[in-house]
Coordinates of N, CA and C in Angstrom, one line a residue:
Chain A
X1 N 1.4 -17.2 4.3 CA 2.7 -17.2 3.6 C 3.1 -15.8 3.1
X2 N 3.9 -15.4 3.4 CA 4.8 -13.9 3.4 C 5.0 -14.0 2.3
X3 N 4.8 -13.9 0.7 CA 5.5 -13.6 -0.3 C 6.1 -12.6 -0.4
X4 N 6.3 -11.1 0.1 CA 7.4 -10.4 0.3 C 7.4 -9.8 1.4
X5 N 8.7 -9.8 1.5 CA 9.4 -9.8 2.9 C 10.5 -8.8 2.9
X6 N 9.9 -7.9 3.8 CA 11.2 -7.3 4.5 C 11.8 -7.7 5.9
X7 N 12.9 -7.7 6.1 CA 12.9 -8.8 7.3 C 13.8 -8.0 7.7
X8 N 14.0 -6.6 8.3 CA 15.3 -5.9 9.2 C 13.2 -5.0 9.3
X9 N 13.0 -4.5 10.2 CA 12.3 -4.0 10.5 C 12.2 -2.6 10.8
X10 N 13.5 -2.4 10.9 CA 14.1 -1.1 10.7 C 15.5 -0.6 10.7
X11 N 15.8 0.6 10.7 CA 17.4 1.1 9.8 C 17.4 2.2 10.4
X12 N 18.6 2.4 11.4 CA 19.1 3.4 11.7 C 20.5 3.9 10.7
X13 N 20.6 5.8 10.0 CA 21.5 5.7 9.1 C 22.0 7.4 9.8
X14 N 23.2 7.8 9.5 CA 23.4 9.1 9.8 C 22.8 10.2 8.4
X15 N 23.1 11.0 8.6 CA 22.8 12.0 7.7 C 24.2 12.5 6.6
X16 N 23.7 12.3 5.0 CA 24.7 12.0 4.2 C 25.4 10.7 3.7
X17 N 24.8 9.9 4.7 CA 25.5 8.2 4.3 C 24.4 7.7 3.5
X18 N 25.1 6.6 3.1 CA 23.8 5.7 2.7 C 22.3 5.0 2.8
X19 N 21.4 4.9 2.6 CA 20.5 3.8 3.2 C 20.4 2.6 2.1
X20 N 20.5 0.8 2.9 CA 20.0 0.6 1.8 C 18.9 -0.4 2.2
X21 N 17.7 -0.7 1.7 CA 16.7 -0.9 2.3 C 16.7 -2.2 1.5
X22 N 16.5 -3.7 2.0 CA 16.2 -4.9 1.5 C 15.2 -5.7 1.2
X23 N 14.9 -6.5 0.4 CA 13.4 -6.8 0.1 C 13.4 -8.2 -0.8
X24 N 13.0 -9.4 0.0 CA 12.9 -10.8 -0.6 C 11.8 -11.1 -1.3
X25 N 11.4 -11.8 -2.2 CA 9.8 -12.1 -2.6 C 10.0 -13.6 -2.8
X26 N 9.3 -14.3 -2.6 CA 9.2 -15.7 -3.1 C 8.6 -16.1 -4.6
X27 N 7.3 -15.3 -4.9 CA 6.7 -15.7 -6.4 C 7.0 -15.1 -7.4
X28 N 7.7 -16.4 -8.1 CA 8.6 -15.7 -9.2 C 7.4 -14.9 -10.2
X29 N 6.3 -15.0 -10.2 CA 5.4 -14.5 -11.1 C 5.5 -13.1 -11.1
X30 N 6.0 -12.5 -9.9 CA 5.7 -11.4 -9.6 C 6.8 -10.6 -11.0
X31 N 6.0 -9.8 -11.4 CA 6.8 -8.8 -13.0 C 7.2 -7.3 -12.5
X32 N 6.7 -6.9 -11.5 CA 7.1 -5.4 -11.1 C 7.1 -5.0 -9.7
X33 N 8.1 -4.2 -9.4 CA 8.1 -4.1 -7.6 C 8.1 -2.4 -7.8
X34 N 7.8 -2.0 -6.3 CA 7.7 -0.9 -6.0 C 8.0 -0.6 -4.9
X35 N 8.3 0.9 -4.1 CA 8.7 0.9 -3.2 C 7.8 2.5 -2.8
X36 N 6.9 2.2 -1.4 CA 6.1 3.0 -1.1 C 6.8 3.7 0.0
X37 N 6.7 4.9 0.4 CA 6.9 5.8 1.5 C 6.0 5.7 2.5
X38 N 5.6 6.1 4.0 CA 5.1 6.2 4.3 C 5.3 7.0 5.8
X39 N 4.5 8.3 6.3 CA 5.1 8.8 6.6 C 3.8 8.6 7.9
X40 N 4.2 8.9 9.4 CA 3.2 8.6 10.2 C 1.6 9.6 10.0
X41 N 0.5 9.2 9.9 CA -0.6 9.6 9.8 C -1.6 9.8 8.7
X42 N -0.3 9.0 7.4 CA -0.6 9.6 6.2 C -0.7 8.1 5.4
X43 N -0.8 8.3 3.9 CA -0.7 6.9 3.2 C 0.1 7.0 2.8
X44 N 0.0 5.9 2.1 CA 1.4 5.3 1.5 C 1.8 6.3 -0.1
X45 N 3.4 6.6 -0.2 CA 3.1 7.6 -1.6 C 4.3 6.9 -2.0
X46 N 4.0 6.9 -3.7 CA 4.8 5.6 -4.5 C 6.4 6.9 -4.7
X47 N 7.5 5.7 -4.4 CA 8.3 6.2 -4.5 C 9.3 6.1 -6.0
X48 N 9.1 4.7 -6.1 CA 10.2 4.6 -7.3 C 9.8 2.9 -7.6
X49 N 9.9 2.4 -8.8 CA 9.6 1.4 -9.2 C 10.6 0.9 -10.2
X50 N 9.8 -0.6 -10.3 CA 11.3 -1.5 -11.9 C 10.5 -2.7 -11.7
X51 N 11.0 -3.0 -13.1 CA 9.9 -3.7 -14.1 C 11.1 -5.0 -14.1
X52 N 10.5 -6.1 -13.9 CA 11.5 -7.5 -14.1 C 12.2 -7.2 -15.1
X53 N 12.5 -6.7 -15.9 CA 13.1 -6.7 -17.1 C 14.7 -5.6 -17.1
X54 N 14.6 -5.2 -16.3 CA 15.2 -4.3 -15.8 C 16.0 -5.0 -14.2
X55 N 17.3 -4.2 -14.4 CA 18.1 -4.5 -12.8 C 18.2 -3.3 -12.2
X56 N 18.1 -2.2 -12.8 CA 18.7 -1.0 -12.2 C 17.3 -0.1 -12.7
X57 N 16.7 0.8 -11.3 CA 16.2 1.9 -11.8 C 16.5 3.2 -10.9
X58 N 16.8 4.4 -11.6 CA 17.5 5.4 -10.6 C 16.7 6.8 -11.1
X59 N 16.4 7.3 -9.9 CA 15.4 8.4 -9.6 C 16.1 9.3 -8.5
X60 N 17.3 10.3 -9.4 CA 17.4 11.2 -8.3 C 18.4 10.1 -7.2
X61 N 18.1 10.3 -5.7 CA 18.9 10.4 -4.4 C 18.4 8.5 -4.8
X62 N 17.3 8.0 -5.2 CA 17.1 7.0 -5.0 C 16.8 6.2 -6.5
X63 N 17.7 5.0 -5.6 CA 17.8 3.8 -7.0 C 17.5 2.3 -6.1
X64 N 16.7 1.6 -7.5 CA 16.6 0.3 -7.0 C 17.4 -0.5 -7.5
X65 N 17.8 -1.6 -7.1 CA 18.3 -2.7 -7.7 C 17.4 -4.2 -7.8
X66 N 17.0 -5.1 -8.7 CA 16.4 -6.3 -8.6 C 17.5 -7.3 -9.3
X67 N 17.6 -8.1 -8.5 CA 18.2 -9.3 -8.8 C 17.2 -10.5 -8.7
X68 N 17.0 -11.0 -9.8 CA 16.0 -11.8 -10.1 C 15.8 -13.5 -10.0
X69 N 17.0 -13.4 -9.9 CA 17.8 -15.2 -10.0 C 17.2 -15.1 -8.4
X70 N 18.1 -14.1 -7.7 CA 17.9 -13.7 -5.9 C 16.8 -13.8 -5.4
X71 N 16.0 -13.7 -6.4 CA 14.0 -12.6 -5.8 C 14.5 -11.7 -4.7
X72 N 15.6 -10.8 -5.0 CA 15.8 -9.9 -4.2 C 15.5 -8.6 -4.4
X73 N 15.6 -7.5 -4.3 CA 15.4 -6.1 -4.5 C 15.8 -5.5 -3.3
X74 N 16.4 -3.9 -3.8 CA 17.0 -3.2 -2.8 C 16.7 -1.7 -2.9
X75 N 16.4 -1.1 -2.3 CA 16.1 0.8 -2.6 C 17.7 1.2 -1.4
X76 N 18.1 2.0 -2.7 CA 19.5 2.8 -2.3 C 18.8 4.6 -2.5
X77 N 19.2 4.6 -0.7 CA 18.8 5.9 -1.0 C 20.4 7.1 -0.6
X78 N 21.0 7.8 -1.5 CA 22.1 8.3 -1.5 C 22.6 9.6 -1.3
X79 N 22.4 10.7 -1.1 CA 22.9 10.9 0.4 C 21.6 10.8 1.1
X80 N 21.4 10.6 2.5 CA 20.6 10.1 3.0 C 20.0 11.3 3.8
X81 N 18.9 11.8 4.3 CA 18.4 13.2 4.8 C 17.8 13.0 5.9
X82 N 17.5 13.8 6.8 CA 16.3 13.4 8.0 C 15.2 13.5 7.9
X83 N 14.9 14.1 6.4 CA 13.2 13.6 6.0 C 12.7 12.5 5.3
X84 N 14.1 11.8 5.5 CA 13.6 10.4 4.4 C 13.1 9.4 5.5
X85 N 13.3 10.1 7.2 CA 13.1 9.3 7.8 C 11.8 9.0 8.0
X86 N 11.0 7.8 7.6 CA 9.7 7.1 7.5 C 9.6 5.9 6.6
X87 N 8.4 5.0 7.2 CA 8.4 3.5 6.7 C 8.4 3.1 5.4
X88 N 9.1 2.8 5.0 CA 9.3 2.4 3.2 C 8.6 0.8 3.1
X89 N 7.4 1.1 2.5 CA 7.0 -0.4 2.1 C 7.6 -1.2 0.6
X90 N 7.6 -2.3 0.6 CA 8.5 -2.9 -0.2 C 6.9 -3.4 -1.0
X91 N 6.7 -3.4 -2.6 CA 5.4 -4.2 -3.5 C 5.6 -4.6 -4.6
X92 N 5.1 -5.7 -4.6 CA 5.0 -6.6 -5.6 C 4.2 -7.1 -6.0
X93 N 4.0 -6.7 -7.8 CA 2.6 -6.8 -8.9 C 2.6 -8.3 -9.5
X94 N 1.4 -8.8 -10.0 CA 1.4 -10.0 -11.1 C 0.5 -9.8 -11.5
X95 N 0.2 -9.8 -12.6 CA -1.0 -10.2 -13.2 C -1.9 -12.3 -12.9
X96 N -2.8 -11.8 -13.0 CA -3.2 -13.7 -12.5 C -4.7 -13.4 -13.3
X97 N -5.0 -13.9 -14.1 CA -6.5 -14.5 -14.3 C -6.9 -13.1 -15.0
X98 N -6.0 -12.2 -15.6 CA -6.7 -10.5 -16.5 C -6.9 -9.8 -15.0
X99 N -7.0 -9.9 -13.8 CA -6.5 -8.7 -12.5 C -5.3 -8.9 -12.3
X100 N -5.0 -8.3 -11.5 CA -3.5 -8.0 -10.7 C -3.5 -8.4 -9.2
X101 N -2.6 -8.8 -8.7 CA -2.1 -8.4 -7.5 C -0.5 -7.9 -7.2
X102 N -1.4 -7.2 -5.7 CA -0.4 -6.4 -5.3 C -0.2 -6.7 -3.9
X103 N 1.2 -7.4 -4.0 CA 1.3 -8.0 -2.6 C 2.4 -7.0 -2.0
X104 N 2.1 -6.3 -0.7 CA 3.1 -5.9 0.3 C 4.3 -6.7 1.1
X105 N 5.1 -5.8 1.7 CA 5.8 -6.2 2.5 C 5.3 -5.5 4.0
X106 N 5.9 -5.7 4.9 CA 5.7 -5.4 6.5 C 6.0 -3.9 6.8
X107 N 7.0 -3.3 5.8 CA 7.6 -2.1 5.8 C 8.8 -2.4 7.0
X108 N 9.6 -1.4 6.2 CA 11.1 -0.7 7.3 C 10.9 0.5 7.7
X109 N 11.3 0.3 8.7 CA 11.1 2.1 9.9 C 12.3 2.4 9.5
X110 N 12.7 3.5 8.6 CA 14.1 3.9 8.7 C 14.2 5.6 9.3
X111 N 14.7 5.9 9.8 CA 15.6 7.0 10.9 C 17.0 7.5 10.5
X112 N 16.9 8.4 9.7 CA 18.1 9.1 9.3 C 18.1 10.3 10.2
X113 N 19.5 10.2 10.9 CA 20.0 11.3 12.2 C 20.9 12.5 11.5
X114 N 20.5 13.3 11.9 CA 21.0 14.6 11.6 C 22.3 14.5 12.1
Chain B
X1 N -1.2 16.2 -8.8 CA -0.9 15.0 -9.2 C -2.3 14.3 -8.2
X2 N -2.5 13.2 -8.6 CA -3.4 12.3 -8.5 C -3.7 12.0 -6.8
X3 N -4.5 12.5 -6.6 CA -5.4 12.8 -4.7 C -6.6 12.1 -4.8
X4 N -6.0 11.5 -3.3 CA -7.1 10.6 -2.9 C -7.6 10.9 -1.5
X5 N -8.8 11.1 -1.3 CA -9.4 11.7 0.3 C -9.8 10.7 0.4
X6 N -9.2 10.5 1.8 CA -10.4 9.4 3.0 C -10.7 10.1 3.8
X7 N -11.9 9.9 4.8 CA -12.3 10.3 5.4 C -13.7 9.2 6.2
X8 N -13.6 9.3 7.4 CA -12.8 9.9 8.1 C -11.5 9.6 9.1
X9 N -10.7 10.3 9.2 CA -9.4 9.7 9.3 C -9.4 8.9 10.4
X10 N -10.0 9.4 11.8 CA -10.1 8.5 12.9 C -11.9 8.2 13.1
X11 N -12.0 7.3 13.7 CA -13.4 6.8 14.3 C -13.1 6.0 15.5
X12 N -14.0 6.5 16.3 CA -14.1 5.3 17.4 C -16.0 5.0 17.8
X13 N -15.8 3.5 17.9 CA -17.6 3.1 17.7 C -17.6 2.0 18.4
X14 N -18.9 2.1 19.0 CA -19.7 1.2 20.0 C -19.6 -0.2 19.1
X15 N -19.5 -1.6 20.0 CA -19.3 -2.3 19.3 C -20.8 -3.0 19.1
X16 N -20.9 -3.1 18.2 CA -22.6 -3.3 17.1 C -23.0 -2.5 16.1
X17 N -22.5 -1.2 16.2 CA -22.8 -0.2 15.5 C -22.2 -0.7 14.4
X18 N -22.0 0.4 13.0 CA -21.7 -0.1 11.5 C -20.7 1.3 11.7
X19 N -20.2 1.8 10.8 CA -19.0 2.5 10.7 C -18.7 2.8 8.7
X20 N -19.4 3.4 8.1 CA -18.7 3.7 7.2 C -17.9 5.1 6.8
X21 N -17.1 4.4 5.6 CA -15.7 5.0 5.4 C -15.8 5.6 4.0
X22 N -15.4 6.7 3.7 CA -15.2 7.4 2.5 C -13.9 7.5 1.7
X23 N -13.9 7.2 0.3 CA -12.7 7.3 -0.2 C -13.0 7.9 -1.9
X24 N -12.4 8.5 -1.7 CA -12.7 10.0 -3.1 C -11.4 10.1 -3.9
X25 N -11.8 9.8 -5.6 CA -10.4 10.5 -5.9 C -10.9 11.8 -6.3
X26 N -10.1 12.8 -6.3 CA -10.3 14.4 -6.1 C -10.3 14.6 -7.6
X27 N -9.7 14.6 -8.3 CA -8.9 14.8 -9.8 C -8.7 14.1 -11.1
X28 N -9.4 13.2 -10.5 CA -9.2 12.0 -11.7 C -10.3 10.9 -11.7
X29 N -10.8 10.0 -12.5 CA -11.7 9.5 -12.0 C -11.2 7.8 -11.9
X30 N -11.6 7.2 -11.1 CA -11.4 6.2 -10.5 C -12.3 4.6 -11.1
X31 N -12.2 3.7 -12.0 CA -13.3 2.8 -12.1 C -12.5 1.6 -11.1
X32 N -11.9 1.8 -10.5 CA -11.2 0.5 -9.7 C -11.0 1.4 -8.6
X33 N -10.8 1.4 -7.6 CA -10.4 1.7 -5.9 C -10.3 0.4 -5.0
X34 N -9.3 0.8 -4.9 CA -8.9 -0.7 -4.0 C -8.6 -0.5 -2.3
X35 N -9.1 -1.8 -1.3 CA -9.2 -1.1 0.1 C -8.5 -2.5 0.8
X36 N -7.7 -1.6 1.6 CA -6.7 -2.5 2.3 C -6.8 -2.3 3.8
X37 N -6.3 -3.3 4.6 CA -6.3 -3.1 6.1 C -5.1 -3.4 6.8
X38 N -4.7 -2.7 7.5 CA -2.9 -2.8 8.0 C -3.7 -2.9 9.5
X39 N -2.7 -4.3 10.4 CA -2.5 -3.8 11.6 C -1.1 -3.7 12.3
X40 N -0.8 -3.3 13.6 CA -0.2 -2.9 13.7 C 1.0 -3.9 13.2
X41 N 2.4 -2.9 12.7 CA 3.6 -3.9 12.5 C 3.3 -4.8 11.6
X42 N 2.2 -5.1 10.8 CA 2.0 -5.6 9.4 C 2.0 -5.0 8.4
X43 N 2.0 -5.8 7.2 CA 1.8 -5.5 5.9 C -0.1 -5.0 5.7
X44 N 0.3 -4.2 4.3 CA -1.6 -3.3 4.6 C -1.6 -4.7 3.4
X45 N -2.6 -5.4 3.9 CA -3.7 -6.2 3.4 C -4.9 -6.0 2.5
X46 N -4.4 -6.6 1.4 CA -6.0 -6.2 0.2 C -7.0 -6.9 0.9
X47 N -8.1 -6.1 1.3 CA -9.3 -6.6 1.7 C -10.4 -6.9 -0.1
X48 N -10.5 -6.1 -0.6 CA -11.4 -6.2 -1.7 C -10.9 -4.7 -2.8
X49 N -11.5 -5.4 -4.1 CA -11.2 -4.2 -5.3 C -12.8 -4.0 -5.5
X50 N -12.8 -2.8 -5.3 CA -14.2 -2.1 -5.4 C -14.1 -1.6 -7.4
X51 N -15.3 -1.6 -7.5 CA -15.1 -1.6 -9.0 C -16.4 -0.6 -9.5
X52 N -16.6 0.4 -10.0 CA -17.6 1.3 -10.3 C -18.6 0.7 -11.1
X53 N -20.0 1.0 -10.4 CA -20.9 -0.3 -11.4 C -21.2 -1.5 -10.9
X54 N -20.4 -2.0 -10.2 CA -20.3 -3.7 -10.4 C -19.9 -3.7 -8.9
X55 N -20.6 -5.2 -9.0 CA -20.1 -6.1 -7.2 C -18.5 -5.7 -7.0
X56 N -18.2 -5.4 -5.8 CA -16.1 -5.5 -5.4 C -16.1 -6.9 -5.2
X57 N -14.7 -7.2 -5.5 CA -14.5 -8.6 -5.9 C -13.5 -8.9 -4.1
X58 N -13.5 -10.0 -3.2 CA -13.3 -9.7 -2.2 C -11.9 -10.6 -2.3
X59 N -11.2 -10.8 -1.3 CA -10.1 -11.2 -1.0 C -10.4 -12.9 0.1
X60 N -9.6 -13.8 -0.3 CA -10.2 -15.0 0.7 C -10.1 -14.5 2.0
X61 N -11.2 -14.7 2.5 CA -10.9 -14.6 4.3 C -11.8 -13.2 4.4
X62 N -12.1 -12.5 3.5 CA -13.2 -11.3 4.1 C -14.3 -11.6 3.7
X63 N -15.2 -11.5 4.9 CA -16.3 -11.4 4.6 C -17.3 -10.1 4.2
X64 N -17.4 -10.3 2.7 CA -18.4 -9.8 1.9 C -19.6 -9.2 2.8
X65 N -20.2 -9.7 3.9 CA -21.3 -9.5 4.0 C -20.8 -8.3 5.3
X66 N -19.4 -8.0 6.1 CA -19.4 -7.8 7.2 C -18.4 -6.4 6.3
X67 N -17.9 -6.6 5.6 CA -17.5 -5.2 4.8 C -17.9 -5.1 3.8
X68 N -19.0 -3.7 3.6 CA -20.1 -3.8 2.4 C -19.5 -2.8 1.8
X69 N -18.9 -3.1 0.2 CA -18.1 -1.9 -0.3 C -19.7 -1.4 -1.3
X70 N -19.4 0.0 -1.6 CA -19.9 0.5 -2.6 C -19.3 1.7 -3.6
X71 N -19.5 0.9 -5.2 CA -18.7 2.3 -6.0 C -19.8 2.6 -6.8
X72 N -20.7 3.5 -6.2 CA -21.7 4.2 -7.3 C -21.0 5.5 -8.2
X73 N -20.2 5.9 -8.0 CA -19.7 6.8 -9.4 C -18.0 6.4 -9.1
X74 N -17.8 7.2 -10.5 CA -16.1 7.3 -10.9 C -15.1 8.1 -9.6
X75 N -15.7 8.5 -9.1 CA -14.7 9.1 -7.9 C -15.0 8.9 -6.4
X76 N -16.3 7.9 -6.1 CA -16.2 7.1 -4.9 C -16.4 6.1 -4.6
X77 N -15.6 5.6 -3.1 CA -16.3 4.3 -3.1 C -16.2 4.5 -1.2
X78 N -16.9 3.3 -0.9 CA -17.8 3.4 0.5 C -17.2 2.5 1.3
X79 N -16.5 1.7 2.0 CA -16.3 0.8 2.9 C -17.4 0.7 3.9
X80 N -18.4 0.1 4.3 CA -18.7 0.0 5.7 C -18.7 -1.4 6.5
X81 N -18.5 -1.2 7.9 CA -18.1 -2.1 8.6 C -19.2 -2.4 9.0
X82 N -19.7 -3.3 8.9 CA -21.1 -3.7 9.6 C -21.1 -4.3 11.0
X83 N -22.2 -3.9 12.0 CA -22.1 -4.7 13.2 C -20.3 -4.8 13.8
X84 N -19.6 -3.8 13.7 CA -18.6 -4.0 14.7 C -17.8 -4.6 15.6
X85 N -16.9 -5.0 16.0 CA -16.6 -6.0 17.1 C -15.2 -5.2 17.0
X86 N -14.8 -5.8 18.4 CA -13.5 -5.1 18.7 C -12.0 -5.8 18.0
X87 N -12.4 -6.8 17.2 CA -11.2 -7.0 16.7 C -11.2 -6.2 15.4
X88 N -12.2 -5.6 14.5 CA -12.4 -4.6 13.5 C -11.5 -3.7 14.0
X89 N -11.1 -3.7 14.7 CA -10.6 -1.8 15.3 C -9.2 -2.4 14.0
X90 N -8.4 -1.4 13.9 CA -7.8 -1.7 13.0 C -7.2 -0.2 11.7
X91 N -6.7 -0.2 11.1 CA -6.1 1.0 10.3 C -6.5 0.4 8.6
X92 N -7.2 1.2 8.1 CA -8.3 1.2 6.9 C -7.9 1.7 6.0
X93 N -7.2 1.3 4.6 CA -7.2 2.7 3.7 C -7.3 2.2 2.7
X94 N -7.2 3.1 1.6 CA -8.0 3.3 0.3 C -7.4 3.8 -0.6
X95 N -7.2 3.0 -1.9 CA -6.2 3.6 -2.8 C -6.5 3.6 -4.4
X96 N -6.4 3.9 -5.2 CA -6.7 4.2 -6.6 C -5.7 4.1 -7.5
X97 N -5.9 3.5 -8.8 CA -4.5 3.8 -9.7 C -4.7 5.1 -10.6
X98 N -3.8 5.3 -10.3 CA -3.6 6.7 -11.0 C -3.4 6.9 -12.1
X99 N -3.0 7.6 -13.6 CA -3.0 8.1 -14.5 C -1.2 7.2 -15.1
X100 N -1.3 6.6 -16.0 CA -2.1 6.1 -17.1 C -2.8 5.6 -16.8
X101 N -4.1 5.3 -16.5 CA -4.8 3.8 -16.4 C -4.7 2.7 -17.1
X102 N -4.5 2.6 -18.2 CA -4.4 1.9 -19.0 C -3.1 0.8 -18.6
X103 N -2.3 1.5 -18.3 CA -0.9 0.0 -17.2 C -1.4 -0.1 -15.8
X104 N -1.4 -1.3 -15.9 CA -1.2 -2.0 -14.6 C -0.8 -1.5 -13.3
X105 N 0.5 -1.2 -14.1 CA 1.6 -0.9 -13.4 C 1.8 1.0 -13.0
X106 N 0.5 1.4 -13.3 CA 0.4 2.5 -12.4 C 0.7 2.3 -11.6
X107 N 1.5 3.4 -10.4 CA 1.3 3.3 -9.0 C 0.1 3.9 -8.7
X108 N -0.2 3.0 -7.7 CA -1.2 3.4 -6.8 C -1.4 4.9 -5.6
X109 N -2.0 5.3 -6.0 CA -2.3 6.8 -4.8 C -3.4 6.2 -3.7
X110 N -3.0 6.4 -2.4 CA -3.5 6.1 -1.2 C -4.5 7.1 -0.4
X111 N -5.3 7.0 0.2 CA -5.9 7.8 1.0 C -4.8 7.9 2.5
X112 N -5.0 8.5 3.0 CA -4.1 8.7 4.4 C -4.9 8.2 5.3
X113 N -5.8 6.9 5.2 CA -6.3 5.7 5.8 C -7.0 6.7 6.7
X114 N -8.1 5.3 7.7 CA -9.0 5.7 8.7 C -8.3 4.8 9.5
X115 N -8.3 5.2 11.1 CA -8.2 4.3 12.6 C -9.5 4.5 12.6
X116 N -9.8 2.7 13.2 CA -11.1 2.3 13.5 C -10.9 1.6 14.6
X117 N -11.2 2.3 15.8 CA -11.2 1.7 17.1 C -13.1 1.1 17.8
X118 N -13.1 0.4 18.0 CA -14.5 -0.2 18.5 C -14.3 -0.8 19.7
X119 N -15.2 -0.2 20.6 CA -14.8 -0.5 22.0 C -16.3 -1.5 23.1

């Protein structure tokens, strides 16, 4: 069972437009999402995060949005560059039993063209 | 800012052999390191949380006995793949929470993973 889901696999965007990258989760338990980068050969490096309590978190070129009623979340990335092009994994935390989990998504391949 | 070495990045191994994997935080010290497995076009998968001191706690569906983690100090821990087979081949990595420790909700810093191909 996929509890979070990215379901467009990838995003072609020009350079200076928008990207906005989408992200479903099923377990409402989940209290905090994140959104990793990931670039080919390398690991994953934390990009920007938001706490259930929160709808809006904005960092610079990139902001998230969580809609919670939705179990949605979104990374808006504003103007858009050709080094932003690489797989953005979509994560989601809970605490369960005093540990955590941290469940992923599949990642989006995004491709911003010069 | 908070660095994590894996190593080694690629491997390729006879299938029977064992294979272990190195994951270091450089700058900080680590009582938790956590080790996930991505294959291709998936989500990276928690395999087990390695814990300094103490048994890693495993994830349903891994077997404990066929990936033997070890965290003998604050800044390492060991994956090894025991006895090999070709569906182990697979993309490995290794990650740490970083600074504050004390939230949860650190993000996590990653190793730049190992390819494990077994042929």
């Amino acid at each position: 069972d996929q509890q979070v889901k990215q379901n467009s696999p990838s995003l072609s965007v020009q350079e200076g437009r928008i990207s906005i990258l989408n992200c479903d989760y099923t377990n409402s338990m989940f209290d905090y999402f994140l959104w990793y980068k990931k670039y080919p050969a390398e690991g994953p490096t934390f990009l920007i995060s938001i706490s259930s309590i929160k709808d809006k978190n904005e960092d610079g070129r990139f902001t998230v949005f969580l809609n919670k009623s939705a179990k949605h979340l979104s990374l808006h990335i504003v103007p858009s560059q050709p080094g932003d092009s690489a797989v953005y994994f979509c994560a989601a935390s809970a605490r369960q039993g005093g540990s955590e989990k941290l469940v992923f998504g599949k990642g989006m391949k995004l491709t911003v063209n010069p | 800012g908070a660095v994590v070495s894996q190593h080694p990045s690629w491997v390729i191994c006879k299938s029977g052999t064992s294979v272990k994997i190195e994951c270091r935080s450089l700058d900080f010290q680590a009582t938790t390191m956590f080790w996930y497995r991505q294959f291709p076009k998936q989500s990276l998968m928690l395999m087990a949380t390695s814990n300094e001191g103490s048994k890693a706690t495993y994830e349903q569906g891994v077997e404990k006995d066929k990936f033997l983690i070890n965290h003998a100090s604050l800044t390492l821990s060991t994956l090894t793949v025991t006895s090999a087979h070709p569906e182990d081949s697979s993309f490995y990595i290794c990650s740490a929470r970083g600074p504050p420790f004390s939230s949860y909700n650190s993000p996590l810093h990653f190793g730049n993973g190992t390819r494990l191909t077994v042929t």
